Coordinates of C-alpha atoms in Angstrom, one line a residue:
Chain I
X1 CA 85.8 291.2 60.3
X2 CA 82.6 289.9 61.8
X3 CA 79.9 289.2 59.3
X4 CA 77.3 291.1 61.3
X5 CA 78.1 293.9 63.8
X6 CA 75.9 295.7 66.2
X7 CA 76.6 298.1 69.1
X8 CA 76.3 296.1 72.2
X9 CA 74.7 298.9 74.2
X10 CA 73.1 299.2 76.6
X11 CA 71.0 301.8 74.8
X12 CA 68.9 303.6 77.3
X13 CA 65.9 305.7 76.1
X14 CA 63.1 307.4 78.0
X15 CA 59.6 306.1 77.6
X16 CA 57.9 307.6 74.6
X17 CA 61.2 308.3 72.7
X18 CA 62.5 306.7 69.6
X19 CA 65.1 303.9 70.0
X20 CA 67.5 303.6 67.0
X21 CA 69.5 300.4 66.5
X22 CA 72.1 299.9 63.9
X23 CA 73.6 296.9 62.2
X24 CA 76.3 296.6 59.6
X25 CA 77.2 293.5 57.5
X26 CA 80.2 292.5 55.5
X27 CA 78.8 290.4 52.7
X28 CA 77.7 292.7 49.9
X29 CA 75.5 290.0 48.2
X30 CA 73.3 289.4 51.3
X31 CA 69.7 289.6 50.3
X32 CA 67.5 289.3 53.4
X33 CA 67.7 290.9 56.8
X34 CA 65.9 290.3 60.1
X35 CA 65.4 291.7 63.5
X36 CA 64.8 289.5 66.5
X37 CA 63.8 290.6 70.0
X38 CA 65.0 288.5 72.9
X39 CA 63.7 289.1 76.4
X40 CA 66.0 288.0 79.2
X41 CA 65.7 284.2 79.7
X42 CA 63.6 283.8 76.6
X43 CA 64.2 282.7 73.0
X44 CA 64.5 285.1 70.1
X45 CA 61.3 286.3 68.5
X46 CA 61.2 287.5 64.9
X47 CA 59.8 291.0 64.7
X48 CA 60.9 292.4 61.3
X49 CA 62.1 291.1 58.0
X50 CA 63.2 293.2 55.1
X51 CA 64.9 292.6 51.7
X52 CA 64.3 295.7 49.7
X53 CA 66.1 299.0 50.0
X54 CA 64.2 301.6 52.0
X55 CA 61.8 301.5 54.9
X56 CA 59.4 298.9 56.1
X57 CA 57.0 299.8 58.9
X58 CA 55.0 297.5 61.2
X59 CA 53.2 299.2 64.0
X60 CA 55.8 301.0 66.1
X61 CA 58.7 299.3 64.4
X62 CA 60.4 300.5 61.2
X63 CA 63.2 298.6 59.6
X64 CA 65.5 300.6 57.2
X65 CA 67.8 298.9 54.7
X66 CA 70.6 300.4 52.7
X67 CA 72.4 297.8 50.7
X68 CA 74.9 300.2 49.1
X69 CA 76.1 301.2 52.6
X70 CA 75.6 297.7 53.9
X71 CA 73.6 298.6 57.0
X72 CA 70.2 297.8 58.3
X73 CA 68.6 299.7 61.2
X74 CA 65.5 299.3 63.5
X75 CA 63.6 302.2 64.8
X76 CA 61.2 301.7 67.8
X77 CA 58.8 304.6 68.0
X78 CA 57.0 305.6 71.3
X79 CA 59.3 303.2 73.2
X80 CA 57.6 301.4 76.1
X81 CA 59.1 299.6 79.1
X82 CA 58.0 296.4 77.5
X83 CA 60.4 297.1 74.6
X84 CA 63.3 296.6 77.0
X85 CA 65.1 293.6 75.6
X86 CA 68.1 292.6 73.5
X87 CA 67.6 293.1 69.7
X88 CA 69.5 290.7 67.4
X89 CA 70.2 291.6 63.8
X90 CA 70.5 288.7 61.4
X91 CA 71.6 288.5 57.8
X92 CA 71.0 285.7 55.3
X93 CA 74.4 284.6 54.1
X94 CA 73.5 281.7 51.8
X95 CA 70.4 279.7 50.7
X96 CA 69.5 278.7 54.2
X97 CA 71.9 280.1 56.9
X98 CA 71.6 283.3 58.9
X99 CA 74.5 285.1 60.6
X100 CA 73.5 286.8 63.8
X101 CA 75.0 289.9 65.5
X102 CA 75.8 289.8 69.2
X103 CA 72.8 292.0 69.9
X104 CA 72.0 295.4 71.3
X105 CA 70.5 295.7 74.8
X106 CA 67.8 298.3 75.0
X107 CA 66.5 299.7 78.3
X108 CA 63.4 301.9 78.2
X109 CA 63.2 304.2 81.3
X110 CA 59.7 304.8 82.7
Chain M
X1 CA 49.2 277.4 64.6
X2 CA 51.6 275.7 66.9
X3 CA 55.1 277.0 67.0
X4 CA 58.4 275.2 67.5
X5 CA 58.4 273.0 70.6
X6 CA 61.4 271.7 72.5
X7 CA 61.9 269.4 75.4
X8 CA 62.9 269.3 78.1
X9 CA 62.8 273.0 79.0
X10 CA 65.5 272.4 81.6
X11 CA 68.1 269.7 82.0
X12 CA 70.6 269.3 84.8
X13 CA 73.1 266.5 84.3
X14 CA 76.4 265.3 85.8
X15 CA 79.6 265.7 83.9
X16 CA 80.3 262.7 81.7
X17 CA 76.6 261.7 81.2
X18 CA 74.9 261.7 77.8
X19 CA 71.9 264.0 77.1
X20 CA 69.3 264.1 74.4
X21 CA 67.4 267.3 73.5
X22 CA 64.3 267.2 71.3
X23 CA 62.9 269.6 68.8
X24 CA 59.5 269.5 67.0
X25 CA 59.4 272.1 64.2
X26 CA 56.5 274.0 62.9
X27 CA 54.3 271.8 60.7
X28 CA 55.2 272.2 57.1
X29 CA 58.6 273.7 57.7
X30 CA 61.2 271.7 55.9
X31 CA 64.3 273.3 57.3
X32 CA 65.5 272.8 60.9
X33 CA 68.4 274.4 62.7
X34 CA 70.1 273.9 66.1
X35 CA 71.9 276.8 67.8
X36 CA 73.7 277.2 71.1
X37 CA 73.6 280.4 73.2
X38 CA 76.0 280.6 76.2
X39 CA 75.3 283.0 79.0
X40 CA 75.5 286.6 77.7
X41 CA 76.7 285.4 74.3
X42 CA 75.4 285.4 70.8
X43 CA 73.8 282.6 68.8
X44 CA 76.2 279.9 67.7
X45 CA 75.1 277.8 64.7
X46 CA 75.4 274.0 65.3
X47 CA 73.6 272.1 62.5
X48 CA 71.1 272.4 59.7
X49 CA 68.7 269.8 58.2
X50 CA 66.7 270.2 55.0
X51 CA 64.5 267.3 53.8
X52 CA 66.6 264.4 52.7
X53 CA 69.7 266.4 51.9
X54 CA 72.9 265.8 53.8
X55 CA 72.9 268.0 56.9
X56 CA 75.3 270.9 57.4
X57 CA 77.2 269.9 60.5
X58 CA 79.8 272.6 60.2
X59 CA 78.9 274.2 63.5
X60 CA 79.2 271.2 65.7
X61 CA 81.9 272.0 68.3
X62 CA 83.2 268.4 68.7
X63 CA 82.5 264.8 67.9
X64 CA 80.6 264.5 71.2
X65 CA 77.8 266.4 69.5
X66 CA 75.5 264.7 67.0
X67 CA 72.0 265.2 65.7
X68 CA 69.5 263.4 63.6
X69 CA 66.1 264.2 62.1
X70 CA 63.7 261.3 61.6
X71 CA 61.0 261.4 59.0
X72 CA 61.8 265.0 58.1
X73 CA 60.2 266.3 61.2
X74 CA 61.3 265.8 64.8
X75 CA 65.0 266.3 65.5
X76 CA 67.2 265.1 68.4
X77 CA 70.5 266.7 69.5
X78 CA 72.7 264.3 71.5
X79 CA 75.7 265.4 73.6
X80 CA 77.8 262.5 74.8
X81 CA 80.1 262.7 77.8
X82 CA 78.9 266.2 78.7
X83 CA 81.4 268.8 80.0
X84 CA 80.8 271.9 82.0
X85 CA 81.5 274.1 79.0
X86 CA 78.5 272.5 77.3
X87 CA 76.2 274.4 79.8
X88 CA 74.1 276.7 77.6
X89 CA 70.7 277.2 76.1
X90 CA 70.1 275.0 73.1
X91 CA 67.7 276.6 70.6
X92 CA 66.0 275.0 67.7
X93 CA 64.5 276.9 64.8
X94 CA 62.6 276.0 61.7
X95 CA 61.9 277.6 58.4
X96 CA 60.3 277.3 55.0
X97 CA 62.9 277.6 52.3
X98 CA 60.7 279.5 49.8
X99 CA 61.1 283.0 48.5
X100 CA 63.7 285.5 49.5
X101 CA 63.2 286.0 53.2
X102 CA 63.7 282.5 54.7
X103 CA 62.4 283.5 58.1
X104 CA 63.5 281.3 61.0
X105 CA 61.2 280.8 64.0
X106 CA 62.7 279.7 67.3
X107 CA 61.5 277.3 70.0
X108 CA 61.6 278.2 73.7
X109 CA 65.0 276.4 74.1
X110 CA 66.4 273.8 76.5
X111 CA 68.6 275.1 79.3
X112 CA 71.3 272.6 79.9
X113 CA 73.4 272.7 83.1
X114 CA 76.3 270.3 83.5
X115 CA 77.4 270.0 87.1

């Protein structure tokens, strides 16, 4: 079983809609969780961090964490074409190391 | 402030040659990571440095790969006798190891092409 699993997509949403991305992880003791955005040909950019159960909002992004069910999700509200990218979920697995999912590709249709 | 910087941004080399890739982390970040991302693939952990501690080299794919970090700052990843399968984007990230989050910030990467 992979440590971090994401649906590869592509996830296609119309402009203005909500994009919902999901990520599950296998290590129950994981404490910190991250979402990175990666545009084609660019490096990953950290967009959200979360470590407490519940929701964390930052602008149009909301991260949701449920440790009991071992999943973390990312909602993108009012999706824009500029949100078209691959979104990587990362889970902290020890004092210093992150395990990354393979990424979900999102396409926002104008 | 300045982010993680990497050089060169692109490197084309012939099979069998050695290459050196450089990473300059964010000032004050004590942790430094190297990753590899092949075309259409996920991030592959290569090596981790933290201060004067022994590095975690568990992700290095072969003994042709080595890395060092001088003075707790700049790091160099060296690939000897390059092979075509080494072609990938090599990403460096840095982090402060304080608190719970341990956020990693990535540099722009070096795209290595072995011909």
